Coordinates of C-alpha atoms in Angstrom, one line a residue:
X1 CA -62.2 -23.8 150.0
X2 CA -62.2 -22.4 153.5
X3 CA -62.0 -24.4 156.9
X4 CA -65.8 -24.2 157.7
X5 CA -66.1 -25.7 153.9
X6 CA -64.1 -28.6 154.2
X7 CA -65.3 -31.4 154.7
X8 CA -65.0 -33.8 158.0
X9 CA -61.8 -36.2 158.3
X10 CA -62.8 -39.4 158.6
X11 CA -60.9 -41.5 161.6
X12 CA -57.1 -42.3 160.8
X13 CA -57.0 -39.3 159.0
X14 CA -58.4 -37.1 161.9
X15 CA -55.8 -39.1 164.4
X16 CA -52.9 -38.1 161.8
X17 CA -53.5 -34.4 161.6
X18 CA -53.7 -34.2 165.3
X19 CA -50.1 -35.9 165.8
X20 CA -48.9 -33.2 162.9
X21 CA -50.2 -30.2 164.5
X22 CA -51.4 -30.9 168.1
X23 CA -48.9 -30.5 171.1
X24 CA -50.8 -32.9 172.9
X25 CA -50.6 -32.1 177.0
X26 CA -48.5 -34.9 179.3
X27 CA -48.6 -37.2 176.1
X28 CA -45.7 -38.9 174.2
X29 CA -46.2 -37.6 170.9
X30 CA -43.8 -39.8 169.4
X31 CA -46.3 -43.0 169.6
X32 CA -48.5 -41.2 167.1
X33 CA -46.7 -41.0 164.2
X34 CA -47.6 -44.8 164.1
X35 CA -50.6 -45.4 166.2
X36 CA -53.5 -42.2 165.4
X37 CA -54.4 -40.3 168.6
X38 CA -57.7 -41.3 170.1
X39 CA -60.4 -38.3 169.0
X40 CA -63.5 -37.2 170.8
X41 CA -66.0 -36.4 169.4
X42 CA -69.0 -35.5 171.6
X43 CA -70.7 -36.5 174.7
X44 CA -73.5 -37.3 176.1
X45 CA -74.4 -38.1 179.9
X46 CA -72.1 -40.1 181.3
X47 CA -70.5 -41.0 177.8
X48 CA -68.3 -39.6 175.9
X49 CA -68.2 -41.2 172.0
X50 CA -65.0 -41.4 169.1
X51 CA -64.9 -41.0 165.5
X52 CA -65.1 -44.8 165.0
X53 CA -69.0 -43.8 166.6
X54 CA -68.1 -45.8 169.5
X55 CA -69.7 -44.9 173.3
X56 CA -67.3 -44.8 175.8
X57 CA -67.8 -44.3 179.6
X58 CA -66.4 -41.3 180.6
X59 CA -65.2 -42.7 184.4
X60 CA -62.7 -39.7 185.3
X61 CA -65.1 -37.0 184.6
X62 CA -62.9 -35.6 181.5
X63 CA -60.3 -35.0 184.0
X64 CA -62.5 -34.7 187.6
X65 CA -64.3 -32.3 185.6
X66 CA -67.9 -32.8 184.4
X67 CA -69.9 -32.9 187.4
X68 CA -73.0 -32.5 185.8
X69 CA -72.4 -34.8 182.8
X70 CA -72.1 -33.9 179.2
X71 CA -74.3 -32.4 176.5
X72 CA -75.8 -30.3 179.0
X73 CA -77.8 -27.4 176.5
X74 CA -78.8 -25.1 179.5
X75 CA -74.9 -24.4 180.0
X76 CA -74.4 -24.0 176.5
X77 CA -77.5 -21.8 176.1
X78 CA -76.1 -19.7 179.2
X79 CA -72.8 -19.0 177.3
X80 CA -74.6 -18.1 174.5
X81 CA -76.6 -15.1 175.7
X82 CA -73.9 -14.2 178.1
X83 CA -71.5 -14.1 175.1
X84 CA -74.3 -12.0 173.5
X85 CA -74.4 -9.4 176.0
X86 CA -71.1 -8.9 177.6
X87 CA -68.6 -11.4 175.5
X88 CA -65.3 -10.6 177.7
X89 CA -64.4 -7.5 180.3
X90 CA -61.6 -8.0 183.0
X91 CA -61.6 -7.7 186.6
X92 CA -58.9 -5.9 186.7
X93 CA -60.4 -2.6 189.0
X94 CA -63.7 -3.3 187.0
X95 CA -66.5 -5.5 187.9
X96 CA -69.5 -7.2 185.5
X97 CA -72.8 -9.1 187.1
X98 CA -71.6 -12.7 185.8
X99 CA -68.4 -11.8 188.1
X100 CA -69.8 -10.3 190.9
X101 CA -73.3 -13.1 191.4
X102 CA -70.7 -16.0 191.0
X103 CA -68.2 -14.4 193.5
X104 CA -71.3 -13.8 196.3
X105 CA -72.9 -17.5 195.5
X106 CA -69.2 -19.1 195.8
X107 CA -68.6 -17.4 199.3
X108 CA -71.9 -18.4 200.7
X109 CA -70.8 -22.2 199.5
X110 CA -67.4 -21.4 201.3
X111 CA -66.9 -22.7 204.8
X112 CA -66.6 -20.3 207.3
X113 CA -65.2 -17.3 206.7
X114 CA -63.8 -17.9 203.1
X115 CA -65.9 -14.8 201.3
X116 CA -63.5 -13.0 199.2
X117 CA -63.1 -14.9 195.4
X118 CA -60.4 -14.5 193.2
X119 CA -60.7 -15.6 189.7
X120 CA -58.6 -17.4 187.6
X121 CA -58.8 -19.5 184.1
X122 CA -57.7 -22.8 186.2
X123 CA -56.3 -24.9 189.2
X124 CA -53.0 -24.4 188.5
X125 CA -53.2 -20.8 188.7
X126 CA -55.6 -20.9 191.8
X127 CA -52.9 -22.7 193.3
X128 CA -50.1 -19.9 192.1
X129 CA -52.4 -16.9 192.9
X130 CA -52.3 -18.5 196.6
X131 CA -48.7 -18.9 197.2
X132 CA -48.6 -15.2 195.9
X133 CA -51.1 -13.7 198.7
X134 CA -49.7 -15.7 201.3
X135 CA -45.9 -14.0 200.5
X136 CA -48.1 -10.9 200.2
X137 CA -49.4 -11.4 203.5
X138 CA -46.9 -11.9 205.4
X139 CA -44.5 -8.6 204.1
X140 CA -47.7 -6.8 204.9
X141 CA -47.8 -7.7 208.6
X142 CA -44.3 -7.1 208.5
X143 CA -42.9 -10.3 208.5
X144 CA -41.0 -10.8 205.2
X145 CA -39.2 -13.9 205.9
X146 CA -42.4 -15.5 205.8
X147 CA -42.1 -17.4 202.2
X148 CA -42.0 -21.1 202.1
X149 CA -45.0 -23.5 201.4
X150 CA -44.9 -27.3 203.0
X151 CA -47.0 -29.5 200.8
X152 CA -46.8 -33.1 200.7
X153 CA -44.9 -36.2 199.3
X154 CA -46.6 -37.1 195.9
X155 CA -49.1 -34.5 195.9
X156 CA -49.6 -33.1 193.1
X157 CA -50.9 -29.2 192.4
X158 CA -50.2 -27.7 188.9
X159 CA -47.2 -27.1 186.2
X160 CA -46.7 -23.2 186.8
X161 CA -43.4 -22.5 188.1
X162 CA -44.5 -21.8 191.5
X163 CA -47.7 -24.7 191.7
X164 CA -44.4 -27.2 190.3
X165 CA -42.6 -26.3 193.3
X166 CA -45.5 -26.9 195.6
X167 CA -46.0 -29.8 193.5
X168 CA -44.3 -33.6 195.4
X169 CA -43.9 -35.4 192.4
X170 CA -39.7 -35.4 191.8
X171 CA -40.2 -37.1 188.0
X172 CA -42.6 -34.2 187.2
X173 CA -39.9 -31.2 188.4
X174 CA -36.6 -32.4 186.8
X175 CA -37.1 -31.3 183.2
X176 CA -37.9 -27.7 184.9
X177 CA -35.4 -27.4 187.4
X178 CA -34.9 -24.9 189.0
X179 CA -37.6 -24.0 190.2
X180 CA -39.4 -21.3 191.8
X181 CA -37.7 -21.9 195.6
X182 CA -39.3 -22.5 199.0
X183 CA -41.3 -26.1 197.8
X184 CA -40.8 -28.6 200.8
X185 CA -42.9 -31.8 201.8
X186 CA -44.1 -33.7 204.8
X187 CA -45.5 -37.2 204.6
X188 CA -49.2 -37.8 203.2
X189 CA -51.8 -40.1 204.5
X190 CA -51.3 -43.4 202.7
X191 CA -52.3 -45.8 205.6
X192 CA -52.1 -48.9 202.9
X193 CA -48.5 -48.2 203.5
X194 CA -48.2 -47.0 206.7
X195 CA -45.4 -48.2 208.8
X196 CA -46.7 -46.2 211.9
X197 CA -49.6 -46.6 213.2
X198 CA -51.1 -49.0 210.1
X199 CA -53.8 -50.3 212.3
X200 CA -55.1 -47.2 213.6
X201 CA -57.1 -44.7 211.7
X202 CA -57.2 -41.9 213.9
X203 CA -53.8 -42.2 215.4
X204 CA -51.8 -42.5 212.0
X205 CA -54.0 -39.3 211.0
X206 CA -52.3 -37.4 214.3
X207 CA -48.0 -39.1 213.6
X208 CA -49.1 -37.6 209.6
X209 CA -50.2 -34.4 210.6
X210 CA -47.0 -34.4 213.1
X211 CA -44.7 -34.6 209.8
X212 CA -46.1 -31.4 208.9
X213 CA -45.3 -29.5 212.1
X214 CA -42.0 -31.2 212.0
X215 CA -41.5 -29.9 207.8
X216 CA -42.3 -26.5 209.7
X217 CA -40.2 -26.8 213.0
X218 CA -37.1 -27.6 210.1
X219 CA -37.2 -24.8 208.0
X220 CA -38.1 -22.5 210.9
X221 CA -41.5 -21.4 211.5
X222 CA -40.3 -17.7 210.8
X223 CA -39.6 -18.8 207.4
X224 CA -42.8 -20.7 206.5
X225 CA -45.7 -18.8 204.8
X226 CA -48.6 -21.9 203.9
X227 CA -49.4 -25.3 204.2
X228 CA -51.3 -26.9 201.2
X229 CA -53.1 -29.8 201.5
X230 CA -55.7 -31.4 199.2
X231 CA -59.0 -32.9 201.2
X232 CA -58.5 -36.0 199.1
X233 CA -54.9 -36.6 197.8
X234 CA -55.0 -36.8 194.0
X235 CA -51.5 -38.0 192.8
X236 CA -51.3 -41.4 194.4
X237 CA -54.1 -42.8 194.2
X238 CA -56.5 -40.5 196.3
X239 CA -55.7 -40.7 199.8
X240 CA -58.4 -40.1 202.8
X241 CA -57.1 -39.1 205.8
X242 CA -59.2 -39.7 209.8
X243 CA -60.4 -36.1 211.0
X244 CA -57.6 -36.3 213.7
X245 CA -55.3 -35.8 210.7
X246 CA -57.3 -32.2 209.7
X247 CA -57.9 -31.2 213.7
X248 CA -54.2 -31.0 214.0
X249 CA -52.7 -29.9 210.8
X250 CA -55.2 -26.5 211.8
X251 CA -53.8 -26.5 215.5
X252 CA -50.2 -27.1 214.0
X253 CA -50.9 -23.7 211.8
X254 CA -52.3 -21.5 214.2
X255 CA -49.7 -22.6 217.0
X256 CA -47.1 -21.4 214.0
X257 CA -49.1 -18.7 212.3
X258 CA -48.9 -20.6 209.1
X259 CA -51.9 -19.9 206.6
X260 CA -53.4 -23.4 205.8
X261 CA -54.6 -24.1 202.0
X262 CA -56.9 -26.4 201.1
X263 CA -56.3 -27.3 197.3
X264 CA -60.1 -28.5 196.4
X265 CA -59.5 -28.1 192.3
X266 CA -60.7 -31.6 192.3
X267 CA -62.7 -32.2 195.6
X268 CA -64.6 -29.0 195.3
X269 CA -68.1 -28.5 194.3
X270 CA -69.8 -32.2 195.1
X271 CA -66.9 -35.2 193.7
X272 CA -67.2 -35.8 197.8
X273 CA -71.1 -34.8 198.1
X274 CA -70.6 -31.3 199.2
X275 CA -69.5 -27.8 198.1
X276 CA -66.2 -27.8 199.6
X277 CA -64.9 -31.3 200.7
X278 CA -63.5 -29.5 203.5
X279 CA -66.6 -28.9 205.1
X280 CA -67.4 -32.8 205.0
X281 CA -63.9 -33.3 206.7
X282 CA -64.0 -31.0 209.2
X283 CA -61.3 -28.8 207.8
X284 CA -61.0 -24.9 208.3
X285 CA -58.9 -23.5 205.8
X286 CA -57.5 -19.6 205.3
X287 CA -57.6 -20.1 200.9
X288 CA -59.1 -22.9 199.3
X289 CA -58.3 -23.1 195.5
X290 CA -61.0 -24.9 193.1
X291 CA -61.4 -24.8 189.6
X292 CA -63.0 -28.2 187.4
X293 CA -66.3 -28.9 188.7
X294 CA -67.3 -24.9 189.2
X295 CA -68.2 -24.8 185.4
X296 CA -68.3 -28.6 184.7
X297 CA -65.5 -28.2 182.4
X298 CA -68.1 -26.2 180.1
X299 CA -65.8 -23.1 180.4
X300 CA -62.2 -22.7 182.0
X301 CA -62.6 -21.1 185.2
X302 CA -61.0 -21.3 188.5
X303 CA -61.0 -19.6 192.1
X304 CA -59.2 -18.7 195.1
X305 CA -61.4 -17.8 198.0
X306 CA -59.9 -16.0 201.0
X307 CA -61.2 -15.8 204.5
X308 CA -61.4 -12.4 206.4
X309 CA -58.1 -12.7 208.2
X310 CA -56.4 -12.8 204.5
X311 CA -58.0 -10.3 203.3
X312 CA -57.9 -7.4 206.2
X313 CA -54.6 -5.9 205.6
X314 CA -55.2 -5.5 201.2
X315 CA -57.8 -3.5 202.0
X316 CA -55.4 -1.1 203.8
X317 CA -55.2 2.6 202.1
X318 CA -53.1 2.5 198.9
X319 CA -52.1 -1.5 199.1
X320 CA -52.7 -3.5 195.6
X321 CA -51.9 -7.5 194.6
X322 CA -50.2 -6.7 192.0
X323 CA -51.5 -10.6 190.4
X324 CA -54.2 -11.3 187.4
X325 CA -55.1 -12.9 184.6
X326 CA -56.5 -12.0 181.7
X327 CA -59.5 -14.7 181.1
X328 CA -59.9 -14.8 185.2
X329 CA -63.4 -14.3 185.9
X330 CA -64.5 -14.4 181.7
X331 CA -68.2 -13.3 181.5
X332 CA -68.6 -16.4 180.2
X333 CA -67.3 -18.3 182.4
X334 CA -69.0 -17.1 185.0
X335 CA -72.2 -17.2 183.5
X336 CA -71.9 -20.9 183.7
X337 CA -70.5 -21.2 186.8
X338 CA -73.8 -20.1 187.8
X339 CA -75.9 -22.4 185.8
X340 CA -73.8 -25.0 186.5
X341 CA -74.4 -24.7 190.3
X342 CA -77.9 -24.0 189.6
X343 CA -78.1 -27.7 188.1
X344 CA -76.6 -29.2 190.7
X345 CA -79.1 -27.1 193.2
X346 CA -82.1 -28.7 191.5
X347 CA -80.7 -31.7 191.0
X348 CA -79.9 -32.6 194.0
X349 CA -76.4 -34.1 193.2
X350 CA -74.7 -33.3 196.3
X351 CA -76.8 -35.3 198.0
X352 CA -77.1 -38.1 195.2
X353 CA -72.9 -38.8 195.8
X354 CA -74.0 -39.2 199.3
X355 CA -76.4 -41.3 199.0
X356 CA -74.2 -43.7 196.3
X357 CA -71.0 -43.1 197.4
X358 CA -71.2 -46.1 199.5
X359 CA -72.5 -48.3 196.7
X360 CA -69.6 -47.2 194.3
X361 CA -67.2 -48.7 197.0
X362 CA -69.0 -52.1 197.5
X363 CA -69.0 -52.5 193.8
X364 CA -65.3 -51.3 193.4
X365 CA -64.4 -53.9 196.6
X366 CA -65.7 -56.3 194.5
X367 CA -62.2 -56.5 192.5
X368 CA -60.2 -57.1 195.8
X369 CA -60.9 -60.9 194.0
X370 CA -58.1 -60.1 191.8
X371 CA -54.7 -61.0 192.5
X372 CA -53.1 -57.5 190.7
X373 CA -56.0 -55.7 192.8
X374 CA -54.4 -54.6 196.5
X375 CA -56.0 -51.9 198.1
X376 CA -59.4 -49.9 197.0
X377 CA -59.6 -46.8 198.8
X378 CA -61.3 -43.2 197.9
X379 CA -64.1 -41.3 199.0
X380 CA -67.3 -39.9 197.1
X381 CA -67.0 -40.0 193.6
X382 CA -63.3 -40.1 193.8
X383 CA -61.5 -43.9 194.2
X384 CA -58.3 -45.5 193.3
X385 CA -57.9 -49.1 192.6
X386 CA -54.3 -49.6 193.6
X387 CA -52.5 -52.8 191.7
X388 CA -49.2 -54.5 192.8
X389 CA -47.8 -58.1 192.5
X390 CA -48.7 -59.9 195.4
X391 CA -51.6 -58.6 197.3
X392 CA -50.2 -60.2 200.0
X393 CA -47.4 -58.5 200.4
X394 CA -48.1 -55.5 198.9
X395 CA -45.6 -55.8 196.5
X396 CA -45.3 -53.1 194.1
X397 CA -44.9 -53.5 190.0
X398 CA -41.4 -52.8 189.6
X399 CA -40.3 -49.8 186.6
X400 CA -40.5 -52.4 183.6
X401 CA -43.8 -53.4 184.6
X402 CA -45.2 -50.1 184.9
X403 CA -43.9 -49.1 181.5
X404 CA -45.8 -52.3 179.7
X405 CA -48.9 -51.9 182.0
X406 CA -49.4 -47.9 183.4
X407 CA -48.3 -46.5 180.0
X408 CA -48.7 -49.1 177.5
X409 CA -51.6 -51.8 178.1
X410 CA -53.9 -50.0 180.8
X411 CA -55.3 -47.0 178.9
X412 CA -55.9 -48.2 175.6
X413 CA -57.5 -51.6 176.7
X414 CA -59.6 -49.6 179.4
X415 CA -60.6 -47.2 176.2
X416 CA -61.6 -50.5 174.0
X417 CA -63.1 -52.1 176.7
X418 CA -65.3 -49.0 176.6
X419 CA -63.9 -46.9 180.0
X420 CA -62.0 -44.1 179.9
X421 CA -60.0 -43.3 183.2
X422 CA -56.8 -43.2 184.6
X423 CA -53.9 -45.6 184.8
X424 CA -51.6 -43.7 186.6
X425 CA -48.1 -44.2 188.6
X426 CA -46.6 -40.7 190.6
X427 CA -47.0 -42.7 193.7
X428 CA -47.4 -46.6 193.1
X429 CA -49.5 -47.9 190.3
X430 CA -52.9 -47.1 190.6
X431 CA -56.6 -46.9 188.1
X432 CA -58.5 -43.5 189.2
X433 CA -61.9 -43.4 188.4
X434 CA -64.2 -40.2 189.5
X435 CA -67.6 -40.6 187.1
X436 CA -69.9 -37.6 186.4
X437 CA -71.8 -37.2 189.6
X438 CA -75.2 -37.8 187.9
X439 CA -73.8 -41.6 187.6
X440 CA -75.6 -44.6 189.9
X441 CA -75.4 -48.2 189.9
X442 CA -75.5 -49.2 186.8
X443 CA -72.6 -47.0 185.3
X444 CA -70.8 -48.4 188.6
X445 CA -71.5 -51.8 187.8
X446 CA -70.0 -51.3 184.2
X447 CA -67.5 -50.0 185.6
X448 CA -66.5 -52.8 187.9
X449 CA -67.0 -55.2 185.2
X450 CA -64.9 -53.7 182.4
X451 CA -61.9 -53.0 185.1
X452 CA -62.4 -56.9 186.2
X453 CA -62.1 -58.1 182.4
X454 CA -59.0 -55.6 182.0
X455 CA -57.1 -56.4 184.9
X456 CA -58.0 -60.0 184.7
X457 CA -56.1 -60.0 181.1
X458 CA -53.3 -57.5 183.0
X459 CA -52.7 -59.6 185.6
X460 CA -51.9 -62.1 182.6
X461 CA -48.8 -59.9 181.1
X462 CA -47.1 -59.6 184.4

């Protein structure tokens, strides 16, 4: 009997064989050999459903991915004849239509200059193909000690050896170490536990941006290649930051001739109700890096887009980056890309996470009720609901009660409940939730109300 012949597991069993033969990503694969793995099964809109047949509210997205929602048969049917005509061909000194249409309809989304797009499968490698040109850069203008990258504390911007580096999280580098060097940090924006400036957006956002210039001034600006900041800090519980902060991170680069990267794998392409949440923040990057929403998950693909001023000296006479990837750019891929954007065109969704994105806050405020609920903070589709002891005080949940709550109550109550999202702890202990941007009040309302029952019963254990 082959595969194709066999017929479906049904629900433990299905669980079992994954925990025998699936290297699950950022998962403890020990807890499986007694309790199955959850399985997937399909989705639909905002939902996702199991093998138990139970609907599930898909509130991160898949992973800040599925822009569009799920199920979506004109991206499927625009793999299809792609995969039909031209299945796979690299870019490596060739070109193909899906490539070369996706690269001109991603610069003209690009603010400013940004114009030149270079594939890749994913974020992570975005992230890596942009340390690389900036190192490039630099030895081309004849400055070769022109290598380090300053990101900041927590941030968090891929597992490749060089993105891990770039990458703040200390618990997330120490299994790797060492690492590729020249990773160094600055403070972030978290003004729910700012000690400077906690009662002023604007001038916190200038004493942050000053930790960057001070990161710089340290290492010695001869030395420092790129700045990388996300629009929207991820790892932590997705931190905003006052356009003050953005105005003089830029001035700080120029002043030190310091490329400035925006990482927008997850902020790009509308989670903020625009192409490029850099635009909506008033931020003028050299490389942004995206990946997720540019497909809606319905194909890997990711990007770095370069401005002018990156590109000029590769196109000198015999000068190559000598940097690719195989599946960057897949036919594929890119024929989705460009259905995908084309759905978000005639829908409108840019301009429907606009137009909600302040009712998805009033509803998530709602929890500030809760005693294990003490700050709420986000932007778009993209908010954090950060939980600590007192919400007076701020106090955080100490190690043991992360372990019992982050890792081992949060997710699979949230998933009973009937909401997937994200219990997460790199910087204090915090639920993400970033929904498919075709969401509106209802799904935000059941998403309130299922992460009231939760943390009503959480607040309980502690």
């Amino acid at each position: 009997m082959t595969l194709a012949e066999k017929p479906a597991p049904d629900a433990v069993t299905a669980g079992r064989n994954a925990a025998d033969h699936l290297w699950m990503h950022f998962a403890r694969m020990g807890r499986y050999a007694e309790k199955p793995a959850p399985v997937i099964t399909r989705g639909e809109g905002a939902y996702i459903y199991d093998d138990r047949g139970r609907r599930i509210l898909d509130g991160l997205s898949g992973l800040f991915v599925v822009q569009v929602g799920h199920g979506r048969r004109e991206l499927a049917e625009a793999a299809a004849r792609q995969a039909e005509t031209l299945a796979y061909f690299p870019v490596w000194g060739y070109a193909h239509p899906p490539a070369i249409q996706l690269a001109e309809r991603v610069a003209d989304l690009a603010p400013g200059d940004l114009d030149r797009v270079f594939f890749t499968s994913g974020g992570g490698e975005a992230v890596e193909s942009a340390w690389k040109v900036a190192k490039q850069y630099f030895k081309l203008l004849g400055k070769p000690t022109k290598h380090k990258v300053i990101s900041r504390m927590t941030a968090y911007h891929g597992t490749t050896q060089g993105a891990l580096s770039i990458t703040g999280v200390p618990a997330m580098k120490q299994d790797f170490e060492p690492l590729t060097p020249g990773g160094f940090r600055a403070a972030n924006t978290n003004i729910y536990r700012a000690t400077q400036h906690a009662d002023d957006a604007e001038a916190f956002g200038r004493w942050a941006a000053d930790r960057i210039e001070e990161a710089i001034l340290f290492e010695g600006p001869a030395t420092v290649a790129a700045v990388v900041i996300e629009p929207v800090q991820n790892s932590g519980g997705c931190f905003t930051a006052p356009r003050s902060y953005f105005a003089r991170v830029r001035e700080i680069c120029d002043r030190h001739d310091v490329l400035l990267v925006a990482d927008e794998v997850i902020t790009g392409f509308g989670r903020h109700g625009a192409a490029f949440a850099s635009a909506k923040f008033g931020l003028q990057p050299d490389i942004i890096t995206c990946a997720k929403g540019l497909t809606s998950g319905y194909s890997p693909l990711g990007a770095m887009i370069a401005s002018e001023r990156v590109i000029e000296p590769f196109l000198a006479d015999k000068v190559a980056f000598p940097h690719g990837y195989t599946f960057g750019g897949h036919p594929v891929s890119a024929a989705v890309g460009l259905a995908n954007l084309d759905i978000m065109e005639r829908e409108g969704l840019y301009q429907r996470v606009l137009d909600n994105e302040d009712g998805f806050r009033a509803t998530l405020d709602r929890l500030r009720d809760l005693p294990i609920v003490g700050d709420v903070r986000g932007d778009g589709y993209f908010w954090a609901v950060e939980l600590v002891t007192d919400s007076a005080t701020k106090a955080v949940l100490d190690a043991d009660q992360r372990e019992r709550l982050v890792r081992g109550f949060l997710p699979s109550a949230l998933f009973e409940a009937g909401l997937y999202c994200r219990p997460d702890d790199r910087g204090e202990a915090v639920v993400q939730l970033a929904p498919p941007l075709i969401c509106g009040q209802a799904e935000f309302d059941e998403i309130e109300q299922i992460l009231r029952g939760v943390l009503t019963e959480a607040w309980s254990l502690l």
